[in-house]
Short mmCIF file of C-alpha atoms in Angstrom, two decimals:
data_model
loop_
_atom_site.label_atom_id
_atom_site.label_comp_id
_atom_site.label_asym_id
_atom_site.label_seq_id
_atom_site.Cartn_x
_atom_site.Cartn_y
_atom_site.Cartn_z
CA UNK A 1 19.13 117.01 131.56
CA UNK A 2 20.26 115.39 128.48
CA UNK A 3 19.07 117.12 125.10
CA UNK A 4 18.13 115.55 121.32
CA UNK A 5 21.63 116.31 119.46
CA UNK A 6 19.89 116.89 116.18
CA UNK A 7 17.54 119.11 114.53
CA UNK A 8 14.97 117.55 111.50
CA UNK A 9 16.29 118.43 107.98
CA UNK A 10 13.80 120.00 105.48
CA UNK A 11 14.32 119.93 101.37
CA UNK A 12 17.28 122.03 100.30
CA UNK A 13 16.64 125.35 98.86
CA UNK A 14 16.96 125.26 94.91
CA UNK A 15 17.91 128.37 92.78
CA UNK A 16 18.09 129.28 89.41
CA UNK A 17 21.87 128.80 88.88
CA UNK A 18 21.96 124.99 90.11
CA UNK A 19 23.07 122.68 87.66
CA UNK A 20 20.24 120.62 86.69
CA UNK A 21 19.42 117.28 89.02
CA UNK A 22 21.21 119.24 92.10
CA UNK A 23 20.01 120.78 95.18
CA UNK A 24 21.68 123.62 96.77
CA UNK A 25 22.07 123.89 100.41
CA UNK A 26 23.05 127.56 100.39
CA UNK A 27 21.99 130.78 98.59
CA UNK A 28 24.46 130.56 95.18
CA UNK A 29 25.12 134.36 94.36
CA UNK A 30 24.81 138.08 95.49
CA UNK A 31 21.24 138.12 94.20
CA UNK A 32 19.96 135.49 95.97
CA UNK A 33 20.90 135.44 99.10
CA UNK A 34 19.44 139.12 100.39
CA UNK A 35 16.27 137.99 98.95
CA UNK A 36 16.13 134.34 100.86
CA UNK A 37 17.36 136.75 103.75
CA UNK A 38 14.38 138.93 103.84
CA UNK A 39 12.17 136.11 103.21
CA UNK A 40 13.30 134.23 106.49
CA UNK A 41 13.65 137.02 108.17
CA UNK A 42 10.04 138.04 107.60
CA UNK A 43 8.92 134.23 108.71
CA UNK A 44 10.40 134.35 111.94
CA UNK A 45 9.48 137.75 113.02
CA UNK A 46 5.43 136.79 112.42
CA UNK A 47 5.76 134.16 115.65
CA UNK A 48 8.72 135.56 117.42
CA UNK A 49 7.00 136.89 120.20
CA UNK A 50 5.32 133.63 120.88
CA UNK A 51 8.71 131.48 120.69
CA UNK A 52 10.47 133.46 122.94
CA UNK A 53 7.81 132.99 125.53
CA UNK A 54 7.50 128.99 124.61
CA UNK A 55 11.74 129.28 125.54
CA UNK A 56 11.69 125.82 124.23
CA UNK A 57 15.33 124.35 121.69
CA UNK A 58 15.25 125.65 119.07
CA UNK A 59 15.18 122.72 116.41
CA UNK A 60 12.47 124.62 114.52
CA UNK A 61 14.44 127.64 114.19
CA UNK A 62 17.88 125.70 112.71
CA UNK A 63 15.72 123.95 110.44
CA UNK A 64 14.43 127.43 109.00
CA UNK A 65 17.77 128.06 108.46
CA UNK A 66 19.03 124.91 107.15
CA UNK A 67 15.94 125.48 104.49
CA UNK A 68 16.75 128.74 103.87
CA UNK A 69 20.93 127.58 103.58
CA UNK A 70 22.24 130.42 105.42
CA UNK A 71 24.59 128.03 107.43
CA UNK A 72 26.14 126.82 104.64
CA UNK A 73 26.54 130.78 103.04
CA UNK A 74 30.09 131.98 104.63
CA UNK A 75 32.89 130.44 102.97
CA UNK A 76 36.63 131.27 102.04
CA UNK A 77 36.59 133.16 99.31
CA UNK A 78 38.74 131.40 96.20
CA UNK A 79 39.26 130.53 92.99
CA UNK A 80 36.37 128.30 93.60
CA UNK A 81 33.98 131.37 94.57
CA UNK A 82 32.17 129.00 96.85
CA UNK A 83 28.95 130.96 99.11
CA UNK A 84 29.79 134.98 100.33
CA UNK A 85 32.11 136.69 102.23
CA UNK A 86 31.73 138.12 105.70
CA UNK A 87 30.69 141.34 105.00
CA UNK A 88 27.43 139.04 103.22
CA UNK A 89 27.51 136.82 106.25
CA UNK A 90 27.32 139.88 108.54
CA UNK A 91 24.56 141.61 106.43
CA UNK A 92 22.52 138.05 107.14
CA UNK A 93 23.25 138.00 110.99
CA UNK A 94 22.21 141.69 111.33
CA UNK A 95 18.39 141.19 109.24
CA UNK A 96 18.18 137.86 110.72
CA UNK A 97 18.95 139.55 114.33
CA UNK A 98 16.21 142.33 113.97
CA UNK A 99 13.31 139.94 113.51
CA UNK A 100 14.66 137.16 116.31
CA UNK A 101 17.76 137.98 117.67
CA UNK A 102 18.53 134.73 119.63
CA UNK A 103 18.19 132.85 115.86
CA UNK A 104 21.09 135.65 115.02
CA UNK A 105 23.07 135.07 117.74
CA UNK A 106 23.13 131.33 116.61
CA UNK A 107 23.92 132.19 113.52
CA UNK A 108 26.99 134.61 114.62
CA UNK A 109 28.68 131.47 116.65
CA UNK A 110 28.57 129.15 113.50
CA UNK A 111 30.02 132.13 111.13
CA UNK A 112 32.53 132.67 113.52
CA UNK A 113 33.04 128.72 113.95
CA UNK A 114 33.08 127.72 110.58
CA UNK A 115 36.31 129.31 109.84
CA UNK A 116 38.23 127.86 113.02
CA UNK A 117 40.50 126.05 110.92
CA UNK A 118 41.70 128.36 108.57
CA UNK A 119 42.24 130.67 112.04
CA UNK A 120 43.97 127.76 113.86
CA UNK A 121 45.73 125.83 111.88
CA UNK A 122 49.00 125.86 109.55
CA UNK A 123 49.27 128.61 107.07
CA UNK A 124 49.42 125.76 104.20
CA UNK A 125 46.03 124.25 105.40
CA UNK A 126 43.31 125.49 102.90
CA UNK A 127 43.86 123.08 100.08
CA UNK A 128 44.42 123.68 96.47
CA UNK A 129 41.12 122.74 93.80
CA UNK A 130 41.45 119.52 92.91
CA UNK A 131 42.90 119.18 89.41
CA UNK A 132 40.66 116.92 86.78
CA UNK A 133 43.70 115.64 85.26
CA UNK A 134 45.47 114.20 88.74
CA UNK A 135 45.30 110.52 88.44
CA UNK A 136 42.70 108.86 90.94
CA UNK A 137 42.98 105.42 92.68
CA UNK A 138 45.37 104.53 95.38
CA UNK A 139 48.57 105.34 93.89
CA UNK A 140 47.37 109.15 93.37
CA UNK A 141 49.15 111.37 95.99
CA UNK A 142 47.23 111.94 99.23
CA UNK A 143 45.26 115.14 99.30
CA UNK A 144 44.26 117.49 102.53
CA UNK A 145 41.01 117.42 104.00
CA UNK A 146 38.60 120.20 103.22
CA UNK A 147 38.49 123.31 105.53
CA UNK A 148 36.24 123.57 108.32
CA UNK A 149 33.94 125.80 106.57
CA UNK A 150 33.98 123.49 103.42
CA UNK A 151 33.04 120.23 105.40
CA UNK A 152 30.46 122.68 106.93
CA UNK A 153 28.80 123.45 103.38
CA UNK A 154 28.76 120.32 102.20
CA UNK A 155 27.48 118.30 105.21
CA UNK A 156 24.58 120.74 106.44
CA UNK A 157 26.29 121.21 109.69
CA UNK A 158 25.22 123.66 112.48
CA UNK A 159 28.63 124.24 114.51
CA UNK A 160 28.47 125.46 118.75
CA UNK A 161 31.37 125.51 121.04
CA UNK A 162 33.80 128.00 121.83
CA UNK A 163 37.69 128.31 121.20
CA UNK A 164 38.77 130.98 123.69
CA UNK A 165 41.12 129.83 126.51
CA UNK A 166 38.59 129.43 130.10
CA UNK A 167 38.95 131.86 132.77
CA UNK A 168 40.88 130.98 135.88
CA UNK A 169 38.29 131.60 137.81
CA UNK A 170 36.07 129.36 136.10
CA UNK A 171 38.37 126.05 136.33
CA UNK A 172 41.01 124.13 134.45
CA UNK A 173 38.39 123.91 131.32
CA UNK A 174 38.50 121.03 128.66
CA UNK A 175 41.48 118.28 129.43
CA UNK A 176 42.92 116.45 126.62
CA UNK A 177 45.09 113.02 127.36
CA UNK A 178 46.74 110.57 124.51
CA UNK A 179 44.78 107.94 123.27
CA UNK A 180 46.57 104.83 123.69
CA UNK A 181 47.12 102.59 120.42
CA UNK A 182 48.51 103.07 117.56
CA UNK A 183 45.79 105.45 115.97
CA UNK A 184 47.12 108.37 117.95
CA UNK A 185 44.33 110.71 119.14
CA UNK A 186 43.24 112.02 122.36
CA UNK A 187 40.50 111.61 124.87
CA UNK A 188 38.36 114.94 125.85
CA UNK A 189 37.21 115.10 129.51
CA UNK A 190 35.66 118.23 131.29
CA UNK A 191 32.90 120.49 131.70
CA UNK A 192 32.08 123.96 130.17
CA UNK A 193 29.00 126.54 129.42
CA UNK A 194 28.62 127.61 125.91
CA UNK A 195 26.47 131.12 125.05
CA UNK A 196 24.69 129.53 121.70
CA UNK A 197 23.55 126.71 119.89
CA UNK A 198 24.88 123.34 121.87
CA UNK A 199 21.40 122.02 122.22
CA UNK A 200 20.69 121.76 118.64
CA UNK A 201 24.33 121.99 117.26
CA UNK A 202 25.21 118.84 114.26
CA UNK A 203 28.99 119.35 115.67
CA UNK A 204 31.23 121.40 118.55
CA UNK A 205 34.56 122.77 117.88
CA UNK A 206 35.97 123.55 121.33
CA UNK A 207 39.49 123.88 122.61
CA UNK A 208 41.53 121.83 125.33
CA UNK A 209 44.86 121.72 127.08
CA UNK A 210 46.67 118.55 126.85
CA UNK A 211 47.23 117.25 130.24
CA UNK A 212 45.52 120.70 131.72
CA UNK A 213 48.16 123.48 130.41
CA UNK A 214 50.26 124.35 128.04
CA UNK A 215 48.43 125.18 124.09
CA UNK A 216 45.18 124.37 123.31
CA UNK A 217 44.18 122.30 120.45
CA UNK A 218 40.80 123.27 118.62
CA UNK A 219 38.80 120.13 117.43
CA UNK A 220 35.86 119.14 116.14
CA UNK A 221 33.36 117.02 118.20
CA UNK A 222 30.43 114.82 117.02
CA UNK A 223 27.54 115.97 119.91
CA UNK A 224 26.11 112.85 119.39
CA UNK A 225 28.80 110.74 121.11
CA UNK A 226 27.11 108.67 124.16
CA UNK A 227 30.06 110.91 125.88
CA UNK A 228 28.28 114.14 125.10
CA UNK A 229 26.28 115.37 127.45
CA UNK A 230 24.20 118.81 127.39
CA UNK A 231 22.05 120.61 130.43
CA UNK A 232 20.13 123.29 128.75
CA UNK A 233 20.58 126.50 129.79
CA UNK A 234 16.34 127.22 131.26
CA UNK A 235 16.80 130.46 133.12
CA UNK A 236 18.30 133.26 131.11
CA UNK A 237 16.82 136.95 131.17
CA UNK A 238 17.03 137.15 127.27
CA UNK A 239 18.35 135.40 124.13
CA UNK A 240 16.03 132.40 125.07
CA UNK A 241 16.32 130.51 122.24
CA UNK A 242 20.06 130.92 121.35
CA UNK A 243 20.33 127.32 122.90
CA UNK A 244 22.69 128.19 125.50
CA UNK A 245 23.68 125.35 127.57
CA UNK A 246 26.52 123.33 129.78
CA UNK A 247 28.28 120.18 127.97
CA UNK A 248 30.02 117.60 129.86
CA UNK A 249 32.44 115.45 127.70
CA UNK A 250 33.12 112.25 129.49
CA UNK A 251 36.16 109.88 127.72
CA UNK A 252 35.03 111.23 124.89
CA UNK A 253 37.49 110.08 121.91
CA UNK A 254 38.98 112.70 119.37
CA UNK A 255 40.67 111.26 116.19
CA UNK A 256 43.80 113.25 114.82
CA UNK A 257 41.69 114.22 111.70
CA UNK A 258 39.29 116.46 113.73
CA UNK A 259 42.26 117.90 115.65
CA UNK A 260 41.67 121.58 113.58
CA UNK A 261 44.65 123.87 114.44
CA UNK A 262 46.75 124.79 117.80
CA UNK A 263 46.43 128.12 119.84
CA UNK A 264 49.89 128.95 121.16
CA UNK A 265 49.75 129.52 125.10
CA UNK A 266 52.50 132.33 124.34
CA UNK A 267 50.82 135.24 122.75
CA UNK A 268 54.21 136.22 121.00
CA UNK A 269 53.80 132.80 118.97
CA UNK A 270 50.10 133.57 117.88
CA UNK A 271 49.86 135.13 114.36
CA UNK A 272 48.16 138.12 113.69
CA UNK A 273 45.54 136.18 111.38
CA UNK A 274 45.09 133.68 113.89
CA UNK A 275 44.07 136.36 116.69
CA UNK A 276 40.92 137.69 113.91
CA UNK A 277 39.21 134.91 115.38
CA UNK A 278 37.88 136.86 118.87
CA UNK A 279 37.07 139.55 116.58
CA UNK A 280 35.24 138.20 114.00
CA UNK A 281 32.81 136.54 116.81
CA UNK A 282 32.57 139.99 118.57
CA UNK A 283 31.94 141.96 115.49
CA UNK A 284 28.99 139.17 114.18
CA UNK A 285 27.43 139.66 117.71
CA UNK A 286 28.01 143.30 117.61
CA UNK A 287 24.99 143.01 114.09
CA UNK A 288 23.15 140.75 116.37
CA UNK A 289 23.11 144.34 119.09
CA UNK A 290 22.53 146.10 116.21
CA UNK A 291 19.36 144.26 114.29
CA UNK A 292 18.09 144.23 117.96
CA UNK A 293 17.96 147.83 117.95
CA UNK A 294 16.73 148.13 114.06
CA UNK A 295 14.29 145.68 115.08
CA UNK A 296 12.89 147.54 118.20
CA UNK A 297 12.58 150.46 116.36
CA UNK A 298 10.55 149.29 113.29
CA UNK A 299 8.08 147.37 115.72
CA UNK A 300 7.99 150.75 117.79
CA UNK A 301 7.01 152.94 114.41
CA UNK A 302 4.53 150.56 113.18
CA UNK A 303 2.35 150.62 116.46
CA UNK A 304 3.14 154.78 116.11
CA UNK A 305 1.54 154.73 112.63
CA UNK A 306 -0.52 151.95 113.54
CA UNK A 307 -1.83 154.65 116.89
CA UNK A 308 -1.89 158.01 114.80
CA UNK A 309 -4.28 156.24 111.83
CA UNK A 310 -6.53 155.66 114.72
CA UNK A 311 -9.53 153.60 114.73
CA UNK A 312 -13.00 156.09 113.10
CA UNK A 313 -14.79 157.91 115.32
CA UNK A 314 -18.06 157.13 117.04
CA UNK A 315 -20.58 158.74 114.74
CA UNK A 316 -18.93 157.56 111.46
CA UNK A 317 -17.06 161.34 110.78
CA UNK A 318 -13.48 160.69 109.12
CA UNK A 319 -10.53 161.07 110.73
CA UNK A 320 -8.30 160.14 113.22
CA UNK A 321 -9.93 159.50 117.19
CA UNK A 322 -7.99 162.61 119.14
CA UNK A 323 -9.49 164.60 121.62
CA UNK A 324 -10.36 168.10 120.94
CA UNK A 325 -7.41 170.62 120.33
CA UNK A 326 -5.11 167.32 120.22
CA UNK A 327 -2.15 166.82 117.55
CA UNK A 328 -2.70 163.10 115.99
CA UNK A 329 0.33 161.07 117.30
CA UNK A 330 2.26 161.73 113.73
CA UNK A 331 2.27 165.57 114.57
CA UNK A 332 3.39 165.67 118.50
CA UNK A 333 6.43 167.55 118.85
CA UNK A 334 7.77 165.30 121.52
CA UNK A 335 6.95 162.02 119.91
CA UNK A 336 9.50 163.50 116.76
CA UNK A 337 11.69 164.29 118.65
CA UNK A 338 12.25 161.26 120.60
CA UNK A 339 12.42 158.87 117.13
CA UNK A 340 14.81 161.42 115.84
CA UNK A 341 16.97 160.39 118.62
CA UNK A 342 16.39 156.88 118.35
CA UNK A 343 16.88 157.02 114.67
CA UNK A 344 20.25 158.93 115.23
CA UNK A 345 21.35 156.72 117.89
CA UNK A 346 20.89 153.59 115.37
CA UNK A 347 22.22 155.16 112.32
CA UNK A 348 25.39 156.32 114.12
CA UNK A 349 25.67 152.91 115.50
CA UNK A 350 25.05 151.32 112.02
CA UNK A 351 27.90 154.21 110.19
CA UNK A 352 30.33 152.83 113.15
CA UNK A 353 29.52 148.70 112.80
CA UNK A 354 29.71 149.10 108.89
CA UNK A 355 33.45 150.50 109.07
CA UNK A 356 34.53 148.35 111.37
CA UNK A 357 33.28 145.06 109.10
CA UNK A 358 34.65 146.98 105.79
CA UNK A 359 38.26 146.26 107.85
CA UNK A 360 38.02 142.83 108.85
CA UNK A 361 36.74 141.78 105.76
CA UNK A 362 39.98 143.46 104.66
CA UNK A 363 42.33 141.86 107.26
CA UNK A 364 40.92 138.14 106.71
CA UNK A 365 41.39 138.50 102.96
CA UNK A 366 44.72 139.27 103.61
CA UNK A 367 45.17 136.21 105.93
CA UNK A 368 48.82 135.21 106.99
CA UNK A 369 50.19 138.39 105.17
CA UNK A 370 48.08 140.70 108.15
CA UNK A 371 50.96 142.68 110.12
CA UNK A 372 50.27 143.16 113.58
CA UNK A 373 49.56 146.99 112.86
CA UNK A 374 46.45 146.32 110.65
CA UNK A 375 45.60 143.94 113.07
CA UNK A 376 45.81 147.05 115.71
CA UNK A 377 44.13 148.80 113.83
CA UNK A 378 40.97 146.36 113.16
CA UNK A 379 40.70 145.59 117.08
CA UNK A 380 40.17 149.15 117.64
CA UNK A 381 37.20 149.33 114.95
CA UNK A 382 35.62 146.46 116.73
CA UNK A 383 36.03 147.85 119.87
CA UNK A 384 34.43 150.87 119.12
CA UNK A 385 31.77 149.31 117.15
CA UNK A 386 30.96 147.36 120.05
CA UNK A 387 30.65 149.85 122.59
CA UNK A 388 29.03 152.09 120.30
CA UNK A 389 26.49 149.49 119.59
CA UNK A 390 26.22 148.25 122.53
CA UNK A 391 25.02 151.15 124.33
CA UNK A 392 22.83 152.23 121.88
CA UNK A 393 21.12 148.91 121.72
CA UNK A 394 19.84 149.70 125.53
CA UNK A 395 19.49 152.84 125.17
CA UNK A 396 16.89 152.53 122.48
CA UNK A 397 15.42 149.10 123.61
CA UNK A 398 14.66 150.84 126.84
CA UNK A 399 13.24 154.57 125.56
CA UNK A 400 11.26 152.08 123.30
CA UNK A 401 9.56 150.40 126.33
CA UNK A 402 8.93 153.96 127.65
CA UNK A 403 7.46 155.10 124.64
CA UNK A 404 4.97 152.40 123.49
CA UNK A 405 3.88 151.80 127.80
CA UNK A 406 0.09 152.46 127.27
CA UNK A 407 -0.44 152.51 123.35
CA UNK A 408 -3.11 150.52 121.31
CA UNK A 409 -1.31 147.33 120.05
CA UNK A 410 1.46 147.42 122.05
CA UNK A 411 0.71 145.03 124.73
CA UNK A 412 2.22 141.30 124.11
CA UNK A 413 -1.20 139.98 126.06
CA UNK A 414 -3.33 141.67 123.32
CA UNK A 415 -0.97 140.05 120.61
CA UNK A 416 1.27 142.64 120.24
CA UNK A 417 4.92 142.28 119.61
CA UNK A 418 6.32 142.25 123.07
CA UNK A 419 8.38 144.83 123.27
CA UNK A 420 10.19 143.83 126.71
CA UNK A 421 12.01 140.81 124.79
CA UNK A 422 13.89 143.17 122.30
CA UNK A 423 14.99 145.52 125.78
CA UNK A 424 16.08 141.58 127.74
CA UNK A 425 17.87 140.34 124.80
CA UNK A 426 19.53 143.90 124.35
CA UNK A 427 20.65 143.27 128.23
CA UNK A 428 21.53 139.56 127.44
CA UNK A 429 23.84 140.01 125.04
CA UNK A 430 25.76 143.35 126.16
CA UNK A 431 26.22 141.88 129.94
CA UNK A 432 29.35 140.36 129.46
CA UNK A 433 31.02 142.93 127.27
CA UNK A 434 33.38 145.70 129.58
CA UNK A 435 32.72 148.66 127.86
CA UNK A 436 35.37 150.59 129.97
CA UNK A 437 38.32 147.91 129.20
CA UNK A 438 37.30 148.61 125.38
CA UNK A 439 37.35 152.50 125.90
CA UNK A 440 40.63 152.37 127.79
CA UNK A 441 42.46 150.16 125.13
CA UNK A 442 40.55 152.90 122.20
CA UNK A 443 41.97 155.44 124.01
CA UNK A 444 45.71 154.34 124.60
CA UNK A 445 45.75 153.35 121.27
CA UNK A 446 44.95 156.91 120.24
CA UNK A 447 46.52 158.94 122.56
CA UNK A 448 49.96 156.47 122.44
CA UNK A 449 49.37 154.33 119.53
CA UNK A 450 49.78 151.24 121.84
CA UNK A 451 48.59 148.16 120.18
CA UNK A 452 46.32 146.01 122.07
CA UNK A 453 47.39 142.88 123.18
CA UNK A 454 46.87 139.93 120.88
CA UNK A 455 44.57 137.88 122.83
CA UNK A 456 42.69 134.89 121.96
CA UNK A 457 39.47 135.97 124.49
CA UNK A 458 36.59 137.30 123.04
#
């Protein structure tokens, strides 16, 4: 079925260090944005439980966000010192993630988005700041269109799509053919499944071959074209409201100005900066994994502490309802040791995700200067904090369920938080990740420093 392409705007968020008269549309500085983090973060995780069981879009959630201007936070960093950088953006996804982890999720694929043009295109295609004294009017010299990310900012947008080449298996993916006139252009035709956010996405960047093979060109799409159309995605396991769904693009037109960058079909052509793209989007999902388990494991200790205070005794005595000769819940030996585990688990997983972002933030600040042996070497953190994650996410998602099975407060039916969604989006999200192809490519890379191969699939 055919969705609504956008979601309802709410007032801009202002802050302290606006200029007067001006709304902001995005935390401004390193104070601000942790606390409008925690803030959201706290809103959604009150009705969480009862969205994910409603499974409707999610045009409330992006227009939390949109108030809250976390799509609008990751941009390039520059003289212009314009939003955070991705180790903020990450730190965002990963709170965000813990308290709804299918608003994270969205929030990962337009991080990872935003930047396609700086990834994709020409080395010269971040322009300059514009200089006051340049002389305006039509004789002043032509200047390049904002970045991605910048347009993004300014514009409110919520970006979906994907850039990664199709699978065989899956079909020829998006076809591009010339537009005819003099305009130049192309017209986009095919069908493809996105993982997050083309119900209630404000624009798609997706790539497509011209004439079915050979590069693929990223551009930018306007959802709203009557050539746009989106099937929601109704029967996923977990990740429910990530607004997963099929687009069909029928004749749909694509002007040379939202033609963002080119992904050479030879892998010796790509650059090294270009191929940070897969790995930026896998790392951002790998703190959605990770705020899932966080998340699962907060909920889990407040119904422990919530169980061991106890409700008072029949008879009025003090202190906590156990039967006779029995520890309260804080003291049993068993119940320690298991959240010592868990707590392990997600602190090793959290040492392993935090090294791996320290690198990338390093290797996309160095851009079109990255060598393809830091770029090696960043793949290999990813991997590792991916399949580190990943399997820690289940494994404590599913002791979790195991743990809490029977305890006061626990239930979802007696308004408890549901406990099942944080072990089904766990599963959602680490089902299409291989963790042996990312252990075999860790392990040649140690054993015979191979590099992995510079793909453009995530």
């Amino acid at each position: 079925m055919s969705t609504p392409r956008k979601s309802p705007k709410r007032p801009a968020v202002r802050t302290a260090s606006a200029p007067a008269g001006r709304a902001v549309d995005r935390p401004a500085d390193d104070e601000i944005w942790p606390r409008v983090t925690r803030e959201l973060a706290d809103d959604l995780a009150v009705d969480a439980l009862t969205r994910d069981r409603a499974g409707k879009a999610p045009f409330d959630e992006v227009a939390r966000l949109q108030e809250a201007g976390l799509p609008a936070l990751l941009t390039a960093p520059g003289p212009s010192r314009r939003g955070a950088g991705w180790r903020a953006a990450c730190a965002v996804v990963r709170e965000i993630s813990a308290a709804d982890s299918s608003v994270g999720e969205l929030l990962a694929h337009h991080y990872a988005l935003s930047w396609s043009s700086r990834f994709f295109g020409p080395a010269h295609e971040a322009p300059a700041p514009r200089d006051p004294s340049a002389p305006e009017g039509p004789g002043a010299p032509r200047r390049r269109p904002p970045a991605l990310d910048v347009c993004t900012a300014e514009e409110r947008w919520l970006l979906a799509g994907g850039v990664e080449p199709p699978c065989p298996a899956t079909g020829p993916g998006l076809v591009l053919t010339p537009a005819e006139g003099s305009g130049g252009g192309w017209i986009l035709d095919g069908r493809r499944a996105f993982a997050s956010g083309v119900t209630v996405a404000d624009r798609l960047v997706v790539g497509a071959r011209p004439g079915g093979t050979g590069d693929l060109l990223v551009v930018l799409v306007d959802p709203a074209h009557p050539g746009v159309f989106t099937d929601a995605g109704t029967d996923r396991v977990g990740q429910r409201l990530a607004g997963a769904g099929t687009v069909t693009f029928d004749h749909v037109p694509v002007p040379p100005e939202h033609v963002l960058g080119v992904l050479p079909h030879d892998e010796h052509a790509v650059s090294p900066f270009t191929t940070l793209a897969p790995l930026a989007l896998r790392l951002l999902l790998t703190q959605v994994g990770l705020g899932i388990a966080e998340g699962a494991l907060a909920e889990a200790r407040d119904i422990s502490r919530a169980d061991q205070a106890g409700p008072a005794p029949a008879g009025g005595a003090g202190g906590p309802a156990t039967a006779a000769g029995a520890a309260p819940a804080g003291d049993d030996p068993y119940l320690l040791l298991v959240y010592g585990e868990l707590a392990t688990a997600a602190h090793a997983a959290a040492a392993v995700v935090e090294r791996a972002t320290d690198a990338l933030a390093r290797g996309l600040h160095a851009e079109w200067s990255l060598t393809p042996e830091e770029r090696a070497d960043i793949s290999v953190l990813v991997a590792a904090a991916e399949t580190v994650t990943g399997r820690a996410a289940v494994h404590i998602t599913t002791r979790i369920l195991e743990l809490v099975d029977g305890t006061a407060g626990a239930d979802s039916r007696a308004g408890g938080p549901g406990f099942d969604r944080f072990w089904r989006n766990a599963r959602a999200l680490t089902a299409p990740t291989r963790a042996d192809h990312r252990l075999r490519d860790i392990g040649d890379h140690y054993l015979n420093g191979t590099h992995a191969r510079l793909t453009l699939l995530a």
